[in-house]
Coordinates of C-alpha atoms in Angstrom, one line a residue:
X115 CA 106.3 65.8 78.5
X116 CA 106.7 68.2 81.8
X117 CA 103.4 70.0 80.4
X118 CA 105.2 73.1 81.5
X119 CA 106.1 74.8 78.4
X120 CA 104.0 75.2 75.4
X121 CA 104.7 75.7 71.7
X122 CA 102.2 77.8 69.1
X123 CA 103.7 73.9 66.8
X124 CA 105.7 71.4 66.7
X125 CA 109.0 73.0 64.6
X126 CA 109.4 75.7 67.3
X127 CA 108.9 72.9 69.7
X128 CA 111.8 71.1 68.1
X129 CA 113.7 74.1 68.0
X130 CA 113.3 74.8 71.6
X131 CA 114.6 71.3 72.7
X132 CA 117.9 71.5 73.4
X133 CA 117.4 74.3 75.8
X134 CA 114.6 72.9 77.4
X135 CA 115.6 69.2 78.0
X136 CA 117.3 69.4 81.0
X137 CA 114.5 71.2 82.8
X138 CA 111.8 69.2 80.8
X139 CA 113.5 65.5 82.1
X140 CA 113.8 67.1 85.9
X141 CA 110.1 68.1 85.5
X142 CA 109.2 64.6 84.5
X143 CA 111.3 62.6 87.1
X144 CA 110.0 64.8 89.7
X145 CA 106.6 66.1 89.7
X146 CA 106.2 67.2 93.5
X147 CA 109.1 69.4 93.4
X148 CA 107.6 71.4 90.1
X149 CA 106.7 74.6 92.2
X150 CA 110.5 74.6 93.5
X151 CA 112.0 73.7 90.2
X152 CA 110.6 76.4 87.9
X153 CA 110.1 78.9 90.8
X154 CA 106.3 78.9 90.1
X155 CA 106.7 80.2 86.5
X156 CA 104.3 76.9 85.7
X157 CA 101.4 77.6 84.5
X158 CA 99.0 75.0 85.5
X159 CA 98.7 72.0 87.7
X160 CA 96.6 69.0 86.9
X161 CA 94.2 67.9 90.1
X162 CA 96.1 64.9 91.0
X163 CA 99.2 66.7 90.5
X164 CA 97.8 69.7 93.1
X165 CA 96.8 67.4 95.8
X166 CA 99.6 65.1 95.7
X167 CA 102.1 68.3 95.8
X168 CA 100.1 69.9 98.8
X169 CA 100.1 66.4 100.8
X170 CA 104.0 66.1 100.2
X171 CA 104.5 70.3 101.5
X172 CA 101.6 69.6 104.6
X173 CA 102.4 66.9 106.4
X174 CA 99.2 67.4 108.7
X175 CA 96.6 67.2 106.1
X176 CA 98.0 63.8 104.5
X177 CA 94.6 61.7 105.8
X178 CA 92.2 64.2 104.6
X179 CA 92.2 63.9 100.8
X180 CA 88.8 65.2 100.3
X181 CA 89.5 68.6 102.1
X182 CA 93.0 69.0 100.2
X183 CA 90.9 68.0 97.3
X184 CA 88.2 70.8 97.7
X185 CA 90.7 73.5 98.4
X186 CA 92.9 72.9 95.3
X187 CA 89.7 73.2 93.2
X188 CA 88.8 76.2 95.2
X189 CA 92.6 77.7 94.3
X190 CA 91.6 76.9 90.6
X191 CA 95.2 74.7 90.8
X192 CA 96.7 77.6 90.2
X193 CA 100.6 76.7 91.2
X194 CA 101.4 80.3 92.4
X195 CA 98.5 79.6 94.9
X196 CA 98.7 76.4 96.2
X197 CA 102.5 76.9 97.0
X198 CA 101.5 79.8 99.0
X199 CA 98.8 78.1 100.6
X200 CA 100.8 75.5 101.2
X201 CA 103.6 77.8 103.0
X202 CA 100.8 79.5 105.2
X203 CA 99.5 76.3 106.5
X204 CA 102.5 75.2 107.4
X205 CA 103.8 78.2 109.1
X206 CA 100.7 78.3 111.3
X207 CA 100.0 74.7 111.7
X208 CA 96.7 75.0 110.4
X209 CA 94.9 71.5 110.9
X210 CA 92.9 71.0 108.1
X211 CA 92.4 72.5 105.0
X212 CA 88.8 73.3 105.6
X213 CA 89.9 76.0 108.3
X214 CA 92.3 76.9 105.6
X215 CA 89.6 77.4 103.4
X216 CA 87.2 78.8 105.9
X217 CA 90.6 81.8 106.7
X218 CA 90.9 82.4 103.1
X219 CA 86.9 83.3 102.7
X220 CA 87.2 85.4 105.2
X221 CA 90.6 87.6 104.1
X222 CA 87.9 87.8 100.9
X223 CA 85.3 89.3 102.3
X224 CA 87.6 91.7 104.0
X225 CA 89.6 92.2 100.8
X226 CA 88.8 95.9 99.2
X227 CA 86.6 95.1 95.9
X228 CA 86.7 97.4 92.7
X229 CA 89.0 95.8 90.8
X230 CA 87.1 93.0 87.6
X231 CA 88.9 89.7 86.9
X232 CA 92.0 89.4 85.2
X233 CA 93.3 86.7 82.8
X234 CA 96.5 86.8 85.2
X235 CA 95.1 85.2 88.0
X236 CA 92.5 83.1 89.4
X237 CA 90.3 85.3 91.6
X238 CA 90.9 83.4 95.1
X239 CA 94.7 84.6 94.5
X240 CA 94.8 87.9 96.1
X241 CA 93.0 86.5 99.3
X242 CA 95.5 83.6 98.9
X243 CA 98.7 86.6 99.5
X244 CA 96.5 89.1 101.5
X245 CA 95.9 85.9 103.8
X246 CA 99.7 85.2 103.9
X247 CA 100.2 88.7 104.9
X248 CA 98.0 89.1 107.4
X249 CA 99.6 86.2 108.9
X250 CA 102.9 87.8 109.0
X251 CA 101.7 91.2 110.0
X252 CA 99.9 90.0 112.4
X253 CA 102.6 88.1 114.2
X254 CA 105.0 89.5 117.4
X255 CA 108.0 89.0 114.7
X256 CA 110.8 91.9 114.8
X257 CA 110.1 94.0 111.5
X258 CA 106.6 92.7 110.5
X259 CA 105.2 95.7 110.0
X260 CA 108.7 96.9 108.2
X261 CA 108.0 93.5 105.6
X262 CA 104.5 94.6 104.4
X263 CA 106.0 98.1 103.6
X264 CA 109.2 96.0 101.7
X265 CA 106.9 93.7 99.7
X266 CA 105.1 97.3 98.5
X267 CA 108.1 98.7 97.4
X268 CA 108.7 95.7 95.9
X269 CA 106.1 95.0 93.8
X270 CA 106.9 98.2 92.0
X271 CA 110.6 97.3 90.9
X272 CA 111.1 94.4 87.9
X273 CA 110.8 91.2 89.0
X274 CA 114.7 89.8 89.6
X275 CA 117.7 91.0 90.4
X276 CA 116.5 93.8 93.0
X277 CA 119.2 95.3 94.9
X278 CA 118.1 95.4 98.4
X279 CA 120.0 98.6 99.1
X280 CA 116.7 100.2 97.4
X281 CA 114.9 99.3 100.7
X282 CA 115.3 101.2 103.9
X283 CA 117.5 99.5 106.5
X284 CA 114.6 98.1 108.3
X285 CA 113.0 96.6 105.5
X286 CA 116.0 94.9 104.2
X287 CA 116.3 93.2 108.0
X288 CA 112.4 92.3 107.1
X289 CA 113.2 90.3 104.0
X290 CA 114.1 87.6 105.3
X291 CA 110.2 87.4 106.8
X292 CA 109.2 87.8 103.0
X293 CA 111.5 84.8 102.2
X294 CA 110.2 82.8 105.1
X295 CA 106.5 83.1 103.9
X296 CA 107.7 82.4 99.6
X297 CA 106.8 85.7 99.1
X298 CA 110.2 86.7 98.1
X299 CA 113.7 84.3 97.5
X300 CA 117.1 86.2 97.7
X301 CA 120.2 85.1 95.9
X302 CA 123.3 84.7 96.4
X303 CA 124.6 88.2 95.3
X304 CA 122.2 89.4 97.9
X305 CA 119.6 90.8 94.7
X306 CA 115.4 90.2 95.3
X307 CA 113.4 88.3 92.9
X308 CA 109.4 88.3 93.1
X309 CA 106.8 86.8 91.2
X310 CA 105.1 88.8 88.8
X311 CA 102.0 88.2 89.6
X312 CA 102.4 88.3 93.3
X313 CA 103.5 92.0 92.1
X314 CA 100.6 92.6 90.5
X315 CA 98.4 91.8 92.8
X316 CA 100.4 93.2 95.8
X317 CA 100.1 96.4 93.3
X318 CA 96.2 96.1 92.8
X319 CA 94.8 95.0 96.0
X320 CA 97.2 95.4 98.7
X321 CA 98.7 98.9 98.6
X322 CA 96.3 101.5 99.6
X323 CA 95.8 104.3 97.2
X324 CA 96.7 107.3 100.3
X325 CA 100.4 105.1 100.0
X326 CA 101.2 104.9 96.6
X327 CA 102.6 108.2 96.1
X328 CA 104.7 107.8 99.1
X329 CA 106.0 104.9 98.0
X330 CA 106.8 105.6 94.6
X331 CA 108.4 109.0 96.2
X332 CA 110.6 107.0 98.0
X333 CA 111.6 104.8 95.5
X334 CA 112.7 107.3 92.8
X335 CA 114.4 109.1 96.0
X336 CA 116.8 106.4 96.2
X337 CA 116.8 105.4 92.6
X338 CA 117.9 108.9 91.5
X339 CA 120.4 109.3 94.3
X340 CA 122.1 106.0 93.2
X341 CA 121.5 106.9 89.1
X342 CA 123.2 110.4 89.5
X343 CA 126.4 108.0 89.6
X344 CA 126.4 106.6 86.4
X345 CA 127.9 108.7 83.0
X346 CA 127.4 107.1 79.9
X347 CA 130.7 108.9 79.3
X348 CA 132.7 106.6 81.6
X349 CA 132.2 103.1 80.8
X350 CA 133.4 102.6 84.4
X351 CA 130.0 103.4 86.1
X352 CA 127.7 101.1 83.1
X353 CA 127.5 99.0 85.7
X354 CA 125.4 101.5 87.7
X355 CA 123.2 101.9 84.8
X356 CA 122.7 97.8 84.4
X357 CA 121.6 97.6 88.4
X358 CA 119.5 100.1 88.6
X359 CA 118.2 101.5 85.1
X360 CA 115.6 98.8 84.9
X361 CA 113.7 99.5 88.3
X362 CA 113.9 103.3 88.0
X363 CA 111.5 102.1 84.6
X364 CA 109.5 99.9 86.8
X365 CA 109.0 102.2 89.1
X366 CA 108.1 105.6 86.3
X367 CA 105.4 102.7 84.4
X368 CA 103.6 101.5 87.8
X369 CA 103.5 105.4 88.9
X370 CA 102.0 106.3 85.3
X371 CA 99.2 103.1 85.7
X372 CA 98.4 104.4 89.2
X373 CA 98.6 108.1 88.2
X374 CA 101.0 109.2 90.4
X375 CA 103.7 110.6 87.8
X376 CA 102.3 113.5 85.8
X377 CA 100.9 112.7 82.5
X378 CA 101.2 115.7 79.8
X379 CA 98.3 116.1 77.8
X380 CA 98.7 115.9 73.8
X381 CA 99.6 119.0 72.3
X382 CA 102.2 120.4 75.5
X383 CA 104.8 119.2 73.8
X384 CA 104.0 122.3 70.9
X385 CA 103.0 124.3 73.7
X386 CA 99.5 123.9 74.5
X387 CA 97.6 121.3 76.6
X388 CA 98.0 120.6 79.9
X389 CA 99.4 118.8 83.0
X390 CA 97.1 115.5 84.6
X391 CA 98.0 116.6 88.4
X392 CA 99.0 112.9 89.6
X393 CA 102.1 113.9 92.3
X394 CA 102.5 116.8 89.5
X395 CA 100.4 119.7 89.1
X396 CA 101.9 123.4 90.4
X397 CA 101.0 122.2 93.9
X398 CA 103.3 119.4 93.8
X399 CA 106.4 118.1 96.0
X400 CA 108.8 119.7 93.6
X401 CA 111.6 117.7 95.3
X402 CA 109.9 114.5 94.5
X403 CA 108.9 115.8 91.0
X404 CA 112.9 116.4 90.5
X405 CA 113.5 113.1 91.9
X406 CA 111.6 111.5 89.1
X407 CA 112.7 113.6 87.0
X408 CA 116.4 112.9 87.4
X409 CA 115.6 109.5 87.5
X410 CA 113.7 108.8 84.6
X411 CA 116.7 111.1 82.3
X412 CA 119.6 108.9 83.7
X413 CA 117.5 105.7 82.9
X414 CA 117.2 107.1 79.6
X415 CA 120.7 108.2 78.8
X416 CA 121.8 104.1 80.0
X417 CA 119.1 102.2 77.9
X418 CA 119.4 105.1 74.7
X419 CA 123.6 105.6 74.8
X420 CA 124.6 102.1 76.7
X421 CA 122.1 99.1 76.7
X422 CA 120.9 100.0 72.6
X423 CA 117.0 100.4 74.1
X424 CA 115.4 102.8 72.1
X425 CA 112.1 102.2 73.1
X426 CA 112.6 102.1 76.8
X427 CA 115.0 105.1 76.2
X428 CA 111.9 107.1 74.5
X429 CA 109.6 105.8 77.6
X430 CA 111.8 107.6 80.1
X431 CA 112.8 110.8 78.2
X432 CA 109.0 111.4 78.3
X433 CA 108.5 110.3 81.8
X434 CA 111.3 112.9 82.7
X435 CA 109.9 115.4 80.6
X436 CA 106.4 115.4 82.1
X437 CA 107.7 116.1 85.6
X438 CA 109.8 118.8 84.2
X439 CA 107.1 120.6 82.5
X440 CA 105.0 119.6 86.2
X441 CA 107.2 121.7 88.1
X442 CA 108.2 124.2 85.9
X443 CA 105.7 124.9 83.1
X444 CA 106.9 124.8 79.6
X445 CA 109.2 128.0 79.4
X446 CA 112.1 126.4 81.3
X447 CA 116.0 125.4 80.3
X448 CA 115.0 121.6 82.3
X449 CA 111.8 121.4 79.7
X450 CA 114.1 122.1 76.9
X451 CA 116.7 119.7 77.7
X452 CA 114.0 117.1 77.7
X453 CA 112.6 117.9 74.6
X454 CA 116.6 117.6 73.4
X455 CA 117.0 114.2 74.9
X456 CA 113.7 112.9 73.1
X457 CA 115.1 114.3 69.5

């Protein structure tokens, strides 16, 4: 009924009722709201259901139903978009949607090509966020500059429960920008969620490539720091390991994608091949290298001796054991121990 959620038939559709009835019967009695309700994890809204939605959120366009009507098509009705859209226009009192429109061409054509379509997103999306964030980093705000660096960071952590004590102080005080634009929402226990595929493309078209290696530096700076703390030993600190274990994954498989953590050839691991330089390489910032490192083998001890996650143990013992063999070569006791961990 809510045309939210879909079944591969009707048994695991039956199945899944109980569960999903209360949502489903929300959905239903309130279709405006549907962005708010499923916090954009929709998948598609109908026309009617797009225009109507953006004419209840911007109170300024209400009379112009052909202009709302040719910007929904042009965001493909893709929820994630027009909410966002919808949030920008309101924020800067934009008068019509055709200036909307006309802004959003041009954060296009200024957008940095390279990257092919992707089932994952409509292609207006990115110039839907990189608009968004122009807009906020181009503002006289305290901290603007501090919330593009925090939505970076972010995007390379797992999507909910993000502990803000990852971010530098600044760019905790510029969250609350991020929230003010829907880029971001922050719970009650203080913990960041962001859509995944405002991540992905924050990621793939907003984060130069001369930053990624700093930020993912910085990030397994802090994550190691706070991991060093847990001991599967001492069930007293799992909690550690349940707060941060997660991101410090995050982090090691969005540095692997961009090829900023080192990535051993086959065969090193008998003791031949070779190192793919990424941060590593014998040039490297060993103390970032160890930062990884360190991470990625207490991650690995939480999800192998604590959470039962064999697979996402493996993952990180091999993370941790590229950037060991990155600074040291493969005649070192730090190499051993990482071939120990993986068994």
């Amino acid at each position: 009924k809510c045309r939210v959620v879909y079944y591969c038939c009707r048994t695991c559709q039956q199945k899944a009722w109980k569960a999903h009835k209360p949502l489903c019967r929300q959905l239903v009695a309130d279709r405006r709201s549907v962005a708010e309700i499923v916090g954009l994890y929709v998948g598609s809204f109908a026309e009617e259901e797009a225009c109507s939605w953006m004419k209840s959120k911007v109170l300024q366009w209400e009379g112009d139903a052909e202009g709302i009507l040719a910007l929904v098509r042009h965001l493909e009705c893709f929820p994630l978009a027009v909410a966002l859209a919808a949030e920008r226009a309101c924020s800067d009192k934009t008068a019509t949607p055709a200036m909307y429109l006309d802004a959003l061409r041009r954060a296009g054509s200024k957008r940095a090509k390279g990257r092919g379509t992707t089932e994952e997103y409509p292609e207006c999306f990115p110039d839907v966020v990189k608009l968004l964030l122009d807009t906020l980093l181009q503002s006289d705000q305290a901290h603007a500059e501090d919330a593009g660096q925090a939505l970076r960071k972010l995007a390379l952590l797992d999507t909910e429960a993000i502990p803000l004590d990852l971010l530098g102080a600044d760019e905790k005080k510029a969250v609350i920008l991020l929230q003010e634009h829907s880029l971001v929402t922050v719970d009650d226990t203080g913990c960041a969620a962001m859509h995944a595929v405002t991540q992905l493309v924050v990621r793939d078209w907003l984060t130069p490539k001369a930053q990624r290696p700093v930020l993912v530096a910085a990030l397994a700076a802090v994550l190691a720091s706070k991991l060093q703390k847990f001991k599967y030993q001492k069930p007293a600190t799992f909690f550690i390991g349940r707060r941060y274990s997660r991101h410090a994954s995050a982090v090691a498989a969005h540095a692997r994608e961009w090829g900023v953590l080192p990535v051993v050839r086959p065969g090193l691991a008998g003791g031949s091949g070779g190192v793919d330089a990424g941060l590593g390489g014998r040039g490297a910032d060993s103390v970032v290298l160890e930062n990884i490192e360190h991470m990625c083998q207490d991650a690995g001890f939480f999800f192998e001796k604590v959470s039962v996650q064999p697979r996402e143990a493996l993952h990180m013992h091999e993370a941790a054991l590229h950037s060991a063999i990155a600074r040291h070569g493969n005649d070192h006791p730090s190499v051993a121990a990482c071939h120990a961990n993986i068994g």
